[in-house]
Short mmCIF file of C-alpha atoms and ligand atoms in Angstrom, two decimals:
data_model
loop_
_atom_site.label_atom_id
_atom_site.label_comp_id
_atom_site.label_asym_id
_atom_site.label_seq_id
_atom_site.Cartn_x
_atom_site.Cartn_y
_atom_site.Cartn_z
CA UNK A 781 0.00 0.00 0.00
CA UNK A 782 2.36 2.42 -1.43
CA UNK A 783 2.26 6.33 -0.44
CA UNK A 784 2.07 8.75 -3.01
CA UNK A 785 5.02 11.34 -2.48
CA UNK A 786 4.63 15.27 -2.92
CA UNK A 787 6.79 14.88 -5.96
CA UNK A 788 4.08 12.51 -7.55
CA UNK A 789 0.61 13.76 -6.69
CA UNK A 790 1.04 16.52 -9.21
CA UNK A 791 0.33 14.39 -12.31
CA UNK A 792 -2.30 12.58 -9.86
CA UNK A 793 -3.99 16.08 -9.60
CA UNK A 794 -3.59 16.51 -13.40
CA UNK A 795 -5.35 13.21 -13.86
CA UNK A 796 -8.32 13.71 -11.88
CA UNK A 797 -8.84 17.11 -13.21
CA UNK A 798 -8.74 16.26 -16.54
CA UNK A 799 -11.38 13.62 -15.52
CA UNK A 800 -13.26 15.67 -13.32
CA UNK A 801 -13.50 18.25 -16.13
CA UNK A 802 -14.38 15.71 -18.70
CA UNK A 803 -17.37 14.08 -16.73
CA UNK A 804 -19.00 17.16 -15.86
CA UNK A 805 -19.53 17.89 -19.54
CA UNK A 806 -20.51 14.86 -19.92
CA UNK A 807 -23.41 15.57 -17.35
CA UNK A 808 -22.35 13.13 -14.72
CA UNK A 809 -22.31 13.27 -11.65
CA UNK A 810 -20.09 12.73 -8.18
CA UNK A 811 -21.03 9.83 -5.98
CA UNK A 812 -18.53 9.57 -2.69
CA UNK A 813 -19.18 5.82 -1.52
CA UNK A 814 -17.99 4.14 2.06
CA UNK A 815 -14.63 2.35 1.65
CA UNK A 816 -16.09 -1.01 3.61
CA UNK A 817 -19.54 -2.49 2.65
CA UNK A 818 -20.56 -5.88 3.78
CA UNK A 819 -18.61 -9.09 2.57
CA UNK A 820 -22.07 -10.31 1.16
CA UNK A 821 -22.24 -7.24 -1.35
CA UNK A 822 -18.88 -8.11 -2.79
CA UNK A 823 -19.83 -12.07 -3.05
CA UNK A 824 -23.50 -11.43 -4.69
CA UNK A 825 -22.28 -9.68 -7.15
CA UNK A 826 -18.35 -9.97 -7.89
CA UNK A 827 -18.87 -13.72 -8.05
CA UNK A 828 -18.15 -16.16 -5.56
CA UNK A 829 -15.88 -18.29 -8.21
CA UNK A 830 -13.92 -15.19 -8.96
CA UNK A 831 -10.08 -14.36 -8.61
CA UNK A 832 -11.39 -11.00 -6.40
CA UNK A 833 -13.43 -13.12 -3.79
CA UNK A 834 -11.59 -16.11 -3.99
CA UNK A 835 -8.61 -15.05 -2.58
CA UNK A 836 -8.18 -11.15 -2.92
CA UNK A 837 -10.41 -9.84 -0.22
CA UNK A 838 -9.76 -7.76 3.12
CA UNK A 839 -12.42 -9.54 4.88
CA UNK A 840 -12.46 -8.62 9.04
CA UNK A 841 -15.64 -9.12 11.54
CA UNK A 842 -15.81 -6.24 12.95
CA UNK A 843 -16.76 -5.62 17.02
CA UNK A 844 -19.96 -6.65 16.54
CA UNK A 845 -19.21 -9.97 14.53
CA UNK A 846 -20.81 -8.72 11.07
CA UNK A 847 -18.28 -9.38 8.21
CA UNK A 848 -16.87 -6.24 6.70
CA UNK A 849 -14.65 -6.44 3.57
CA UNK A 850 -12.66 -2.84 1.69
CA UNK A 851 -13.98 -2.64 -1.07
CA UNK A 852 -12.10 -4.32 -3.72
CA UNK A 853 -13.88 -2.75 -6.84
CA UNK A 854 -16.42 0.10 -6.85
CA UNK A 855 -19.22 -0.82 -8.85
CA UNK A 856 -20.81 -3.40 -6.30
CA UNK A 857 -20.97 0.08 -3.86
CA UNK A 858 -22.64 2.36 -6.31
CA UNK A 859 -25.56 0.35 -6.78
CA UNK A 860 -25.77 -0.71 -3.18
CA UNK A 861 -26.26 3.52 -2.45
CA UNK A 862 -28.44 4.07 -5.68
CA UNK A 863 -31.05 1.53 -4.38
CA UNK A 864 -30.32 2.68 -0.86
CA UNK A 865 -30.94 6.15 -1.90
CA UNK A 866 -33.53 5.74 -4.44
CA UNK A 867 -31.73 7.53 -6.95
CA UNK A 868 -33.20 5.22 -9.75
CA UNK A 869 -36.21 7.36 -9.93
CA UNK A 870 -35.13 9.45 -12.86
CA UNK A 871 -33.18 7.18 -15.25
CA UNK A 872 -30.67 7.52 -17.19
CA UNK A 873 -28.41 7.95 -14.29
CA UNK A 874 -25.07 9.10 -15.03
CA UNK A 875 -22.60 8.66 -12.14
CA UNK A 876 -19.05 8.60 -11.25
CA UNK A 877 -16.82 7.91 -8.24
CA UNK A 878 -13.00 8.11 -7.44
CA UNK A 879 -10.88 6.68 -4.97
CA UNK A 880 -8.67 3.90 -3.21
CA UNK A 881 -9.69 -0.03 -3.91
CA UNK A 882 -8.08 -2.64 -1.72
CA UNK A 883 -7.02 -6.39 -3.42
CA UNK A 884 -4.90 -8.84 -1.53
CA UNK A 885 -2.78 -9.41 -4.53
CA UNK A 886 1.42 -10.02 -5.03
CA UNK A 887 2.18 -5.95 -5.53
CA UNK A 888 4.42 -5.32 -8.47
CA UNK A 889 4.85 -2.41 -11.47
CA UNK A 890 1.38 -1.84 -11.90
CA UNK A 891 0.03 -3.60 -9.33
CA UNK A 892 -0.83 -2.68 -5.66
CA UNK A 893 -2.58 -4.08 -2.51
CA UNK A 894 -4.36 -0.50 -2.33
CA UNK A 895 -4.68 1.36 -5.85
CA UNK A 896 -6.91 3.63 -7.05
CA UNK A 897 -10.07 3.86 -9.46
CA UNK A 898 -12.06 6.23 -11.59
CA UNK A 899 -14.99 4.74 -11.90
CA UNK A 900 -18.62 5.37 -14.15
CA UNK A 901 -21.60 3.34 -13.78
CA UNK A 902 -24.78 4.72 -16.10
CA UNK A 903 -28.17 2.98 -15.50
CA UNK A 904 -31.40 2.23 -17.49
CA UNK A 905 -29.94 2.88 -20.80
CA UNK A 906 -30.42 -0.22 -22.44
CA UNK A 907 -28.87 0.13 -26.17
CA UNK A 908 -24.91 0.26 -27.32
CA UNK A 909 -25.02 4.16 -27.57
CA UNK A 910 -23.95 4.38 -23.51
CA UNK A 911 -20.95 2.19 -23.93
CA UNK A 912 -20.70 4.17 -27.15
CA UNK A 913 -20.93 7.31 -24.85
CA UNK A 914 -18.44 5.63 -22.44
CA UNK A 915 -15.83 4.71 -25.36
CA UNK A 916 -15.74 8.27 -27.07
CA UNK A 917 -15.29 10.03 -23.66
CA UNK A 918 -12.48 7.55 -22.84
CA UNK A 919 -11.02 8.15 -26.15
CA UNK A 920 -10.84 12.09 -25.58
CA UNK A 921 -9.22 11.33 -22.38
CA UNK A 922 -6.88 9.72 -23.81
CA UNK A 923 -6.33 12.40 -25.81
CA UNK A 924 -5.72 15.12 -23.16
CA UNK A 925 -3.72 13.31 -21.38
CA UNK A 926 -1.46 12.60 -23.83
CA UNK A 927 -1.26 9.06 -23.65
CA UNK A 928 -3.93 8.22 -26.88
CA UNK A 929 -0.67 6.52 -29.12
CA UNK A 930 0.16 4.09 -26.40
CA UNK A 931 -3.54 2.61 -25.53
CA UNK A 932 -5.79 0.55 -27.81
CA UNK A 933 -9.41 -0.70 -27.35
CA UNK A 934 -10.57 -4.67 -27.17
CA UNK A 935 -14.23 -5.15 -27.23
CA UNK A 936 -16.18 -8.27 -27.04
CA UNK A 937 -19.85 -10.14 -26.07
CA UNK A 938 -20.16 -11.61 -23.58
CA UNK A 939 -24.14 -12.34 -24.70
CA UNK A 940 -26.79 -13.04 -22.78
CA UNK A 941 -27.03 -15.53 -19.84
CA UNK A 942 -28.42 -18.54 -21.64
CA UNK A 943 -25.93 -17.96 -24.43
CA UNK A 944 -23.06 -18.08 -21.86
CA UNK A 945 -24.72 -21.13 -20.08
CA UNK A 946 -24.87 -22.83 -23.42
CA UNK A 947 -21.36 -22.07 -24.44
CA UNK A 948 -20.10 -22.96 -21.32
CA UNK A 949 -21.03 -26.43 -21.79
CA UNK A 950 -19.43 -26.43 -25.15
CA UNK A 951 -16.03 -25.48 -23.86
CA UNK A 952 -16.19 -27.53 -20.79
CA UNK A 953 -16.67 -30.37 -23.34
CA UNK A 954 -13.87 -29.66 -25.48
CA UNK A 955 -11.36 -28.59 -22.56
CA UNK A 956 -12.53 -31.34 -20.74
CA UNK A 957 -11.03 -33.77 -23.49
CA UNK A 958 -7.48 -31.89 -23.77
CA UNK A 959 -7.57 -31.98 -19.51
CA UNK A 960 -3.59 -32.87 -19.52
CA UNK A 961 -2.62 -29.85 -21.49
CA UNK A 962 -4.40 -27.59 -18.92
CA UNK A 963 -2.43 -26.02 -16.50
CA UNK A 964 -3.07 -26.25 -12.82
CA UNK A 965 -5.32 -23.10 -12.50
CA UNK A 966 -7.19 -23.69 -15.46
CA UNK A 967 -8.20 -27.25 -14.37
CA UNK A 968 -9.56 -25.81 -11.31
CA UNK A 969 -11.54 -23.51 -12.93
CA UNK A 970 -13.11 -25.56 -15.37
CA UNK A 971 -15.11 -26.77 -12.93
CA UNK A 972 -16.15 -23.45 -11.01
CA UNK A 973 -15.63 -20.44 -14.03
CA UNK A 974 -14.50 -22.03 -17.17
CA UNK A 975 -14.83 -18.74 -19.19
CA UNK A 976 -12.23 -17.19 -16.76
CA UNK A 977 -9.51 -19.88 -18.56
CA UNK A 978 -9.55 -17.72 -22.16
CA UNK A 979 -8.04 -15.05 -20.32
CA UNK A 980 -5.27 -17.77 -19.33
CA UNK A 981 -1.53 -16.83 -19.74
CA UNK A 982 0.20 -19.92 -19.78
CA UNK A 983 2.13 -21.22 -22.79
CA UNK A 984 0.05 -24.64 -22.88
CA UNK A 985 -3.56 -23.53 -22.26
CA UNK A 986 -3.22 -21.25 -24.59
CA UNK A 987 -2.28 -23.52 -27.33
CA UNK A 988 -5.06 -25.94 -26.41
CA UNK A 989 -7.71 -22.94 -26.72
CA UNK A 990 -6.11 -22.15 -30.60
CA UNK A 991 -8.77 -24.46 -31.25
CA UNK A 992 -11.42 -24.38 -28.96
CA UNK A 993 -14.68 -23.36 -29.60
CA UNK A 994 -15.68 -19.27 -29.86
CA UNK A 995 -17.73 -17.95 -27.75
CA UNK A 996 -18.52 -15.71 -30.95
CA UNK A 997 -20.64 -18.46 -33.05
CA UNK A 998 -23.28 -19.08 -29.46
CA UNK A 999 -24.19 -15.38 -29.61
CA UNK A 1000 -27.83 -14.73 -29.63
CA UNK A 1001 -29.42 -12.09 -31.68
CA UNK A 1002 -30.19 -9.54 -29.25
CA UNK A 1003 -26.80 -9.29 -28.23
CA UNK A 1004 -25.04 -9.59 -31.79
CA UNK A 1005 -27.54 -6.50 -32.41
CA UNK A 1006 -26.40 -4.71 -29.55
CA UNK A 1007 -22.66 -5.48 -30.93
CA UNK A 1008 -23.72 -4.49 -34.51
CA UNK A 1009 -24.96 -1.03 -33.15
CA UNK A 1010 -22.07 -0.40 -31.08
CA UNK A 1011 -19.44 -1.12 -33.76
CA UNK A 1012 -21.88 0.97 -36.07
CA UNK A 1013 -21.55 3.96 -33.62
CA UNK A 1014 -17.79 3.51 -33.00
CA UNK A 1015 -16.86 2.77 -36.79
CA UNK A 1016 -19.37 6.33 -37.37
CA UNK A 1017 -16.91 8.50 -35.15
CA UNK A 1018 -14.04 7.16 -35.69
CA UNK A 1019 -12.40 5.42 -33.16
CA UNK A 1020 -10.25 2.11 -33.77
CA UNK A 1021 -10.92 -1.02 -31.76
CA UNK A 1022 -9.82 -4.68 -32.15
CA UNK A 1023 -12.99 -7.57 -31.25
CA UNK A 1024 -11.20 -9.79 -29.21
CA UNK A 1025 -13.08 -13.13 -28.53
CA UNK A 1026 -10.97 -14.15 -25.88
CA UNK A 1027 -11.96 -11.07 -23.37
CA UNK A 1028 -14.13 -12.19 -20.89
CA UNK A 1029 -13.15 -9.89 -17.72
CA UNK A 1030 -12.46 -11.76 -14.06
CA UNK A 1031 -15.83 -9.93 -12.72
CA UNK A 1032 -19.44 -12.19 -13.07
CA UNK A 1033 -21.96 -9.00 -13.24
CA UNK A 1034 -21.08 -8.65 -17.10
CA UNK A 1035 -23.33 -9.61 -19.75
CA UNK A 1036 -23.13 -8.34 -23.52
CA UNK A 1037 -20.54 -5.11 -23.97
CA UNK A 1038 -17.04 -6.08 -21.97
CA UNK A 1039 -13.74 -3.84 -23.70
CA UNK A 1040 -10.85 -3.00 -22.11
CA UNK A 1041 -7.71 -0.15 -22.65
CA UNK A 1042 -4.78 -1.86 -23.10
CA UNK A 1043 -0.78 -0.98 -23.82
CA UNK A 1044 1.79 -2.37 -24.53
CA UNK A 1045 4.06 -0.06 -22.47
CA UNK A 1046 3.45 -1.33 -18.66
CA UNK A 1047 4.42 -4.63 -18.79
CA UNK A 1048 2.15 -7.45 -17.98
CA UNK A 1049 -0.16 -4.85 -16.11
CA UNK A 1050 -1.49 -3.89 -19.77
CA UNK A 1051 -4.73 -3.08 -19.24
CA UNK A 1052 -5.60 0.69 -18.18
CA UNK A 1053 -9.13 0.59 -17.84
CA UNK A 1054 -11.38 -1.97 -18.42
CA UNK A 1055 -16.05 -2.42 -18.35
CA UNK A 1056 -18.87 -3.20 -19.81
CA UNK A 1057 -22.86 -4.27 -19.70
CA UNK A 1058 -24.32 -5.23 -16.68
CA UNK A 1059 -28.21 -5.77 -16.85
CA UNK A 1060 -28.44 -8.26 -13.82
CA UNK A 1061 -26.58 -6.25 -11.64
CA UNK A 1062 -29.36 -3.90 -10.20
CA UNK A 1063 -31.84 -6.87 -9.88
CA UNK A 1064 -29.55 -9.34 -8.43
CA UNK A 1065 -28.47 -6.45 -5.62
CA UNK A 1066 -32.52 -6.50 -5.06
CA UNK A 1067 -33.19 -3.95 -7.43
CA UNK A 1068 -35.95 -3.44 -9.95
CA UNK A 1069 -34.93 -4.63 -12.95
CA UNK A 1070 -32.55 -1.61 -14.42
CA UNK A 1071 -29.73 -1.63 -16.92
CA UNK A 1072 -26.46 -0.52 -16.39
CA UNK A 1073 -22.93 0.01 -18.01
CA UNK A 1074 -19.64 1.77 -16.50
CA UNK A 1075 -15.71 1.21 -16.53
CA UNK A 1076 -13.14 1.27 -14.19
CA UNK A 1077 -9.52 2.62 -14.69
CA UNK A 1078 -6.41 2.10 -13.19
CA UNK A 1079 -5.07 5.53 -11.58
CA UNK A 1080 -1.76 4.43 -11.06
CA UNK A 1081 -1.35 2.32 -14.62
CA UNK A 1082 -2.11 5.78 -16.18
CA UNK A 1083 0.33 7.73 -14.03
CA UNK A 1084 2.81 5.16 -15.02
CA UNK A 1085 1.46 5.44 -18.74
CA UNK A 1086 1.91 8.94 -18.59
CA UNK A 1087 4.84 8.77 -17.48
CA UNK A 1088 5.92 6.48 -20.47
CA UNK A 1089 4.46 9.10 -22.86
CA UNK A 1090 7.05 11.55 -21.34
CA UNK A 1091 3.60 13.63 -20.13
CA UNK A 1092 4.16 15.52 -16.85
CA UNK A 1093 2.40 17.69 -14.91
CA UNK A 1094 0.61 20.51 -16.29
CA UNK A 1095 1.80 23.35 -13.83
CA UNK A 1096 4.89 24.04 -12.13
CA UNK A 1097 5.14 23.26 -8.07
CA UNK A 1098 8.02 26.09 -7.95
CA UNK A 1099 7.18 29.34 -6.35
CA UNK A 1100 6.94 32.40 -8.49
CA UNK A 1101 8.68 34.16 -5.82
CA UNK A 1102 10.18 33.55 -2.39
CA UNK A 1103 10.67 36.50 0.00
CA UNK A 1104 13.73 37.06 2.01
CA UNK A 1105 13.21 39.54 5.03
CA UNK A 1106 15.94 41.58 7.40
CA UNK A 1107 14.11 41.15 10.60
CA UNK A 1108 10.79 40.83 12.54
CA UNK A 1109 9.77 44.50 11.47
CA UNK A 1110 10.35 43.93 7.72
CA UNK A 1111 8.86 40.54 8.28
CA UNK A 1112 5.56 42.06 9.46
CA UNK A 1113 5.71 44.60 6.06
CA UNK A 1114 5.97 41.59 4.10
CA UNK A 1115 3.55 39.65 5.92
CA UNK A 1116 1.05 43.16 4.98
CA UNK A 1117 2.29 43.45 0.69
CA UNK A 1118 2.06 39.38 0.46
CA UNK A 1119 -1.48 40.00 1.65
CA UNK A 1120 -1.80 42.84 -0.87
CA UNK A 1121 -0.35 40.71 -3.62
CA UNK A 1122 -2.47 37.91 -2.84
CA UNK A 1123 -5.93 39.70 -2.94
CA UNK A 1124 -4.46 41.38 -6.79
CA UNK A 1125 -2.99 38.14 -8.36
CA UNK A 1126 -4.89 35.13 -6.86
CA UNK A 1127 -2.69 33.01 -9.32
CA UNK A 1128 1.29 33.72 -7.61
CA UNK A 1129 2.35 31.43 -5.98
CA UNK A 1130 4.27 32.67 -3.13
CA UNK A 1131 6.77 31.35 -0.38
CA UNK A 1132 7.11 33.71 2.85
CA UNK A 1133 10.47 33.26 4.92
CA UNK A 1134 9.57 31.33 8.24
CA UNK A 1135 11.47 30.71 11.19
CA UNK A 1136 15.05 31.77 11.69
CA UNK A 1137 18.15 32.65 9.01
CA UNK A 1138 20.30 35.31 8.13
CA UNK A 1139 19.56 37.28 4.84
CA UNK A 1140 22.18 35.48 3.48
CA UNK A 1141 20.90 31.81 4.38
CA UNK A 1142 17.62 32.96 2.64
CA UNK A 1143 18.79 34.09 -0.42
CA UNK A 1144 20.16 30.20 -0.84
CA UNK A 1145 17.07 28.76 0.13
CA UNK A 1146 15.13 31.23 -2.16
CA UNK A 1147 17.87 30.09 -5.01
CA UNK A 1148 17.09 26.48 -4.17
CA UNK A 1149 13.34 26.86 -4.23
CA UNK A 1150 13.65 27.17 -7.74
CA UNK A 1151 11.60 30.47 -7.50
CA UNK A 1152 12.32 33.16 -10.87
CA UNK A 1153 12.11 35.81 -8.29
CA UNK A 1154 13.39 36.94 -4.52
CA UNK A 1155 11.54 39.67 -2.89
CA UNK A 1156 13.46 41.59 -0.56
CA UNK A 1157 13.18 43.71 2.54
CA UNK A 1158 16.34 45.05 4.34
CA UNK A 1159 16.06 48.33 6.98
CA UNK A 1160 16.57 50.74 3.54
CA UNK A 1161 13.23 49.17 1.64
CA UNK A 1162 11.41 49.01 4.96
CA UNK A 1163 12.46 52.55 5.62
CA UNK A 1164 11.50 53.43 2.33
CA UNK A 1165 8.02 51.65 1.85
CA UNK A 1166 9.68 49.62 -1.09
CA UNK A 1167 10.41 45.74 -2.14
CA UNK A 1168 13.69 45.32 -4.04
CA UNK A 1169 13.21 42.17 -7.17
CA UNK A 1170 15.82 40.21 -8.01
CA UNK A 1171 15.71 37.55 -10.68
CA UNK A 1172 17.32 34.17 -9.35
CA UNK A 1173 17.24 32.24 -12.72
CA UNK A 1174 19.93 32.81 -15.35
CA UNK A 1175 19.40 36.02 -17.77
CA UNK A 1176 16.61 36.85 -15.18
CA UNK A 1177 15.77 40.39 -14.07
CA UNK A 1178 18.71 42.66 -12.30
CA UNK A 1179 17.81 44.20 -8.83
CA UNK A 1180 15.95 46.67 -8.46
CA UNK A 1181 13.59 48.43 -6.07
CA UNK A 1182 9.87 49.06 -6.35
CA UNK A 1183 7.42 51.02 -4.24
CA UNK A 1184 5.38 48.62 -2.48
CA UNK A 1185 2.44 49.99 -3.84
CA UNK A 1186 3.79 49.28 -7.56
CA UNK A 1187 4.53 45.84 -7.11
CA UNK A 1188 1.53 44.03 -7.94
CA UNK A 1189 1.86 45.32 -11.61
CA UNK A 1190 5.63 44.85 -11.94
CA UNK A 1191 4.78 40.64 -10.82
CA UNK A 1192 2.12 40.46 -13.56
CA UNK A 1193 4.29 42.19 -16.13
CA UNK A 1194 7.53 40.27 -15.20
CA UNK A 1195 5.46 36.48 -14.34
CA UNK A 1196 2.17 36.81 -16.49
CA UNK A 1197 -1.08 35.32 -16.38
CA UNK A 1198 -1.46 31.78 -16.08
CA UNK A 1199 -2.00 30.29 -19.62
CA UNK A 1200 -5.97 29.27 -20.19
CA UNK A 1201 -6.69 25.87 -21.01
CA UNK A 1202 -5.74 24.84 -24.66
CA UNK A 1203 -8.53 22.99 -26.59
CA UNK A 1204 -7.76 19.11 -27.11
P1 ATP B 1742 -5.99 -7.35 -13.81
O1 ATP B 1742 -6.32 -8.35 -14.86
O2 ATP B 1742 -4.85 -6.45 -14.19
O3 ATP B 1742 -5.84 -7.97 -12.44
P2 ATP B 1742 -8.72 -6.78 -13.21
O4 ATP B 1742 -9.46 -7.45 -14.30
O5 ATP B 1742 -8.59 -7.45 -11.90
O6 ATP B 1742 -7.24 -6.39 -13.72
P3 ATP B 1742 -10.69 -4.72 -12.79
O7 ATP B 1742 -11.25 -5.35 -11.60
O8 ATP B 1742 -11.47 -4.71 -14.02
O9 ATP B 1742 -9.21 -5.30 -13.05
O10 ATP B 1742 -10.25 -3.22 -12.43
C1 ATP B 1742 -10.19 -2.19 -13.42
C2 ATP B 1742 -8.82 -1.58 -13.50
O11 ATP B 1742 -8.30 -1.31 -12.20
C3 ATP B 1742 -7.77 -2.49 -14.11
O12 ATP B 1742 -7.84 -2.45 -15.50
C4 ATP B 1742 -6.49 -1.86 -13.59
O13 ATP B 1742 -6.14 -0.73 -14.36
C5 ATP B 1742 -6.89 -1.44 -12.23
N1 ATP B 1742 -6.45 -2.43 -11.22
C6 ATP B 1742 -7.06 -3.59 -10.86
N2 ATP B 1742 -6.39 -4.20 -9.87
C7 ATP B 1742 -5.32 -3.42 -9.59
C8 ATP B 1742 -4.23 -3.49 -8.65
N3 ATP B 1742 -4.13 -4.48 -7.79
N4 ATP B 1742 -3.31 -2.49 -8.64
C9 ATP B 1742 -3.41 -1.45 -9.51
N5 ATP B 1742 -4.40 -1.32 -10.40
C10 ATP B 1742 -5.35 -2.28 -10.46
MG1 MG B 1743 -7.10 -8.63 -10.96
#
């Protein structure tokens, strides 16, 4: 459960504003959910035979015996409040969430025991154009952030409940006759979540399942519709995907729609955001029966993607300018044109001199600060009512002195504006 350091949460913030930004036009809407929710939330609708509840769980009984688990995945939350809250009066419902998820998993690049999600669940649309909705705004993030050459798109179908119960069969039949060629994991599963072994890694499996049968030929016709319509939508504005009939996502709410984000540039944590369709969800949580669709991404696979795209943070954590004071009388004066400064030019960011140090000793940590400017106040500007400026960096601005009343303008001639957001 790794911290993140002050030198990192500035592309964190960059992230989530981009996000935050990005959803609001989209006309969704901010849900904050509890971090624990009861273990039986998690194992109604994760999936008992899943790799989450199987063995990733924080599950603790808490003083009064009732099992408590952190929540490994936000989705099984959301709905849980919607129905709680009866926000499923006015449908669709757009919502989003962000914040920490907890898996007992082996951490590693990409890979945490506490990481973070982005999260959007949308309910009671039932056609393709919400994940088509979903899949254009990812896209444009994407975009903004920089990181839209290194990310690609997977889709599949999952179809509809009998289809997968009939398939099932099918595959358990054929895997079931090449049971030697299976490795370990994938044995065990075929008898609990068969479908979970085309997402298997390993060298042998994956050789048996060159020829196994396609999940892709059981479809039924609503749901090759609803695939139909959302390729027609995504093929109509332009953005590139791959069907991939081997997607099948570890997490038993989908049905229809599952895609996923993935790049090549992490490693084996490849996948940056992954969702889909989930029609049973809302009933099986107890709900009337509602439709619903989201995704999920990976905070810290995008950090480390955008980090791969050589995209940093968006605006610098340097002061502007860093004052360097005489003694406590020149300290109050700057304590009274900081004020000044701040009321004029909200934007300037500004470090005051705290705590003991010779002028001397603050001009190095004002160097060091990696401020462009010192402002300074010896007995002659404090007798004077003035500030002298002094550019730190190299080719920056020679001293000089200003009237205190003056020196609001000089900062927004010599610092400007902060630029204003550049379209994408
Ligand atoms: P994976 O196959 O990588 O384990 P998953 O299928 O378990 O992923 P989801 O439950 O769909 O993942 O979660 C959505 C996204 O959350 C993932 O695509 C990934 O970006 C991120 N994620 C999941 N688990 C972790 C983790 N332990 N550490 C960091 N990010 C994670
Ligand atoms: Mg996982």
């Amino acid at each position: 459960m790794p911290d993140i350091l002050p030198t990192q949460t500035a592309v964190w913030q960059r992230i989530e504003r981009e996000v935050g930004a990005l959803l609001h036009a989209h006309a969704y809407r901010e849900i904050r959910l509890p971090l624990l929710e009861p273990t039986e939330l998690f194992c109604r609708s994760i999936g008992e035979v899943t790799d989450i509840v199987e063995k990733e769980m924080y599950t603790f009984a808490d003083r009064n015996g009732d099992s408590l688990t952190l929540r490994p995945e936000g989705t099984a939350g959301c709905v849980r409040a919607v129905l709680q809250n009866g926000l499923l009066q006015s449908l669709p419902l757009r919502l989003w969430y962000a914040g920490p998820m907890f898996r007992h998993e082996r951490p590693q690049m990409g890979r945490q025991r506490q990481f973070h999600q982005i999260g959007v669940e949308a309910f009671g649309v039932a056609g393709p154009d919400i994940e088509a909705e979903h899949l254009l705004l990812l896209a444009r993030l994407w975009r903004r952030l920089g990181v839209a050459p290194l990310v690609r798109l997977e889709i599949n179908s999952l179809g509809s409940a009998a289809a997968r119960a009939a398939y099932r069969e099918a595959l358990v039949a054929y895997l079931g006759a090449h049971l030697d060629a299976l490795d370990e994991d994938s044995r065990r599963r075929l008898g609990t979540n068969p479908l979970r072994i085309l997402d298997s890694k390993d060298p042998g499996t994956r050789e048996v399942l060159a020829g196994a049968p396609s999940l892709d030929t059981w479809l039924d016709e609503e749901s090759r519709a609803h695939m139909d319509g959302l390729r027609a939508l995504l093929d109509a504005a332009g953005v590139v995907y791959r069907v991939n009939p081997a997607l099948v996502r570890g997490l038993d709410y989908y049905g229809k729609t599952v895609y996923e984000w993935v790049t090549d540039s992490l490693g084996a944590q490849g996948t940056v955001c992954a969702g889909g369709r989930y029609d049973a969800l809302v009933t099986q949580l107890g709900g009337p029966p509602t439709t619903g669709a989201g995704f999920a991404m990976g905070v810290e696979r995008l950090v480390l993607l955008l980090g791969a795209a050589g995209v940093g943070a968006d605006d610098a954590a340097e002061p502007h300018v860093f004052w360097v004071v005489g003694d406590a009388a020149a300290q109050r004066f700057a304590f009274v044109v900081a004020e000044a400064l701040r009321d004029r030019l909200p934007w300037l960011r500004m470090q005051m001199h705290c705590g003991e140090g010779s002028m001397r000793s603050q001009m190095k940590k004002a160097d060091r600060s990696g401020a462009t400017l010192a402002l300074i106040v010896g007995a002659d500007e404090l007798a004077a009512d003035e500030i002298s400026v002094r550019g730190l960096r190299a080719g920056g601005l020679p001293q000089s002195r200003v009237p205190s009343a003056g020196l609001a303008d000089v900062l927004a001639r010599q610092l400007g504006t902060p630029a204003s957001d550049a379209a994408d």
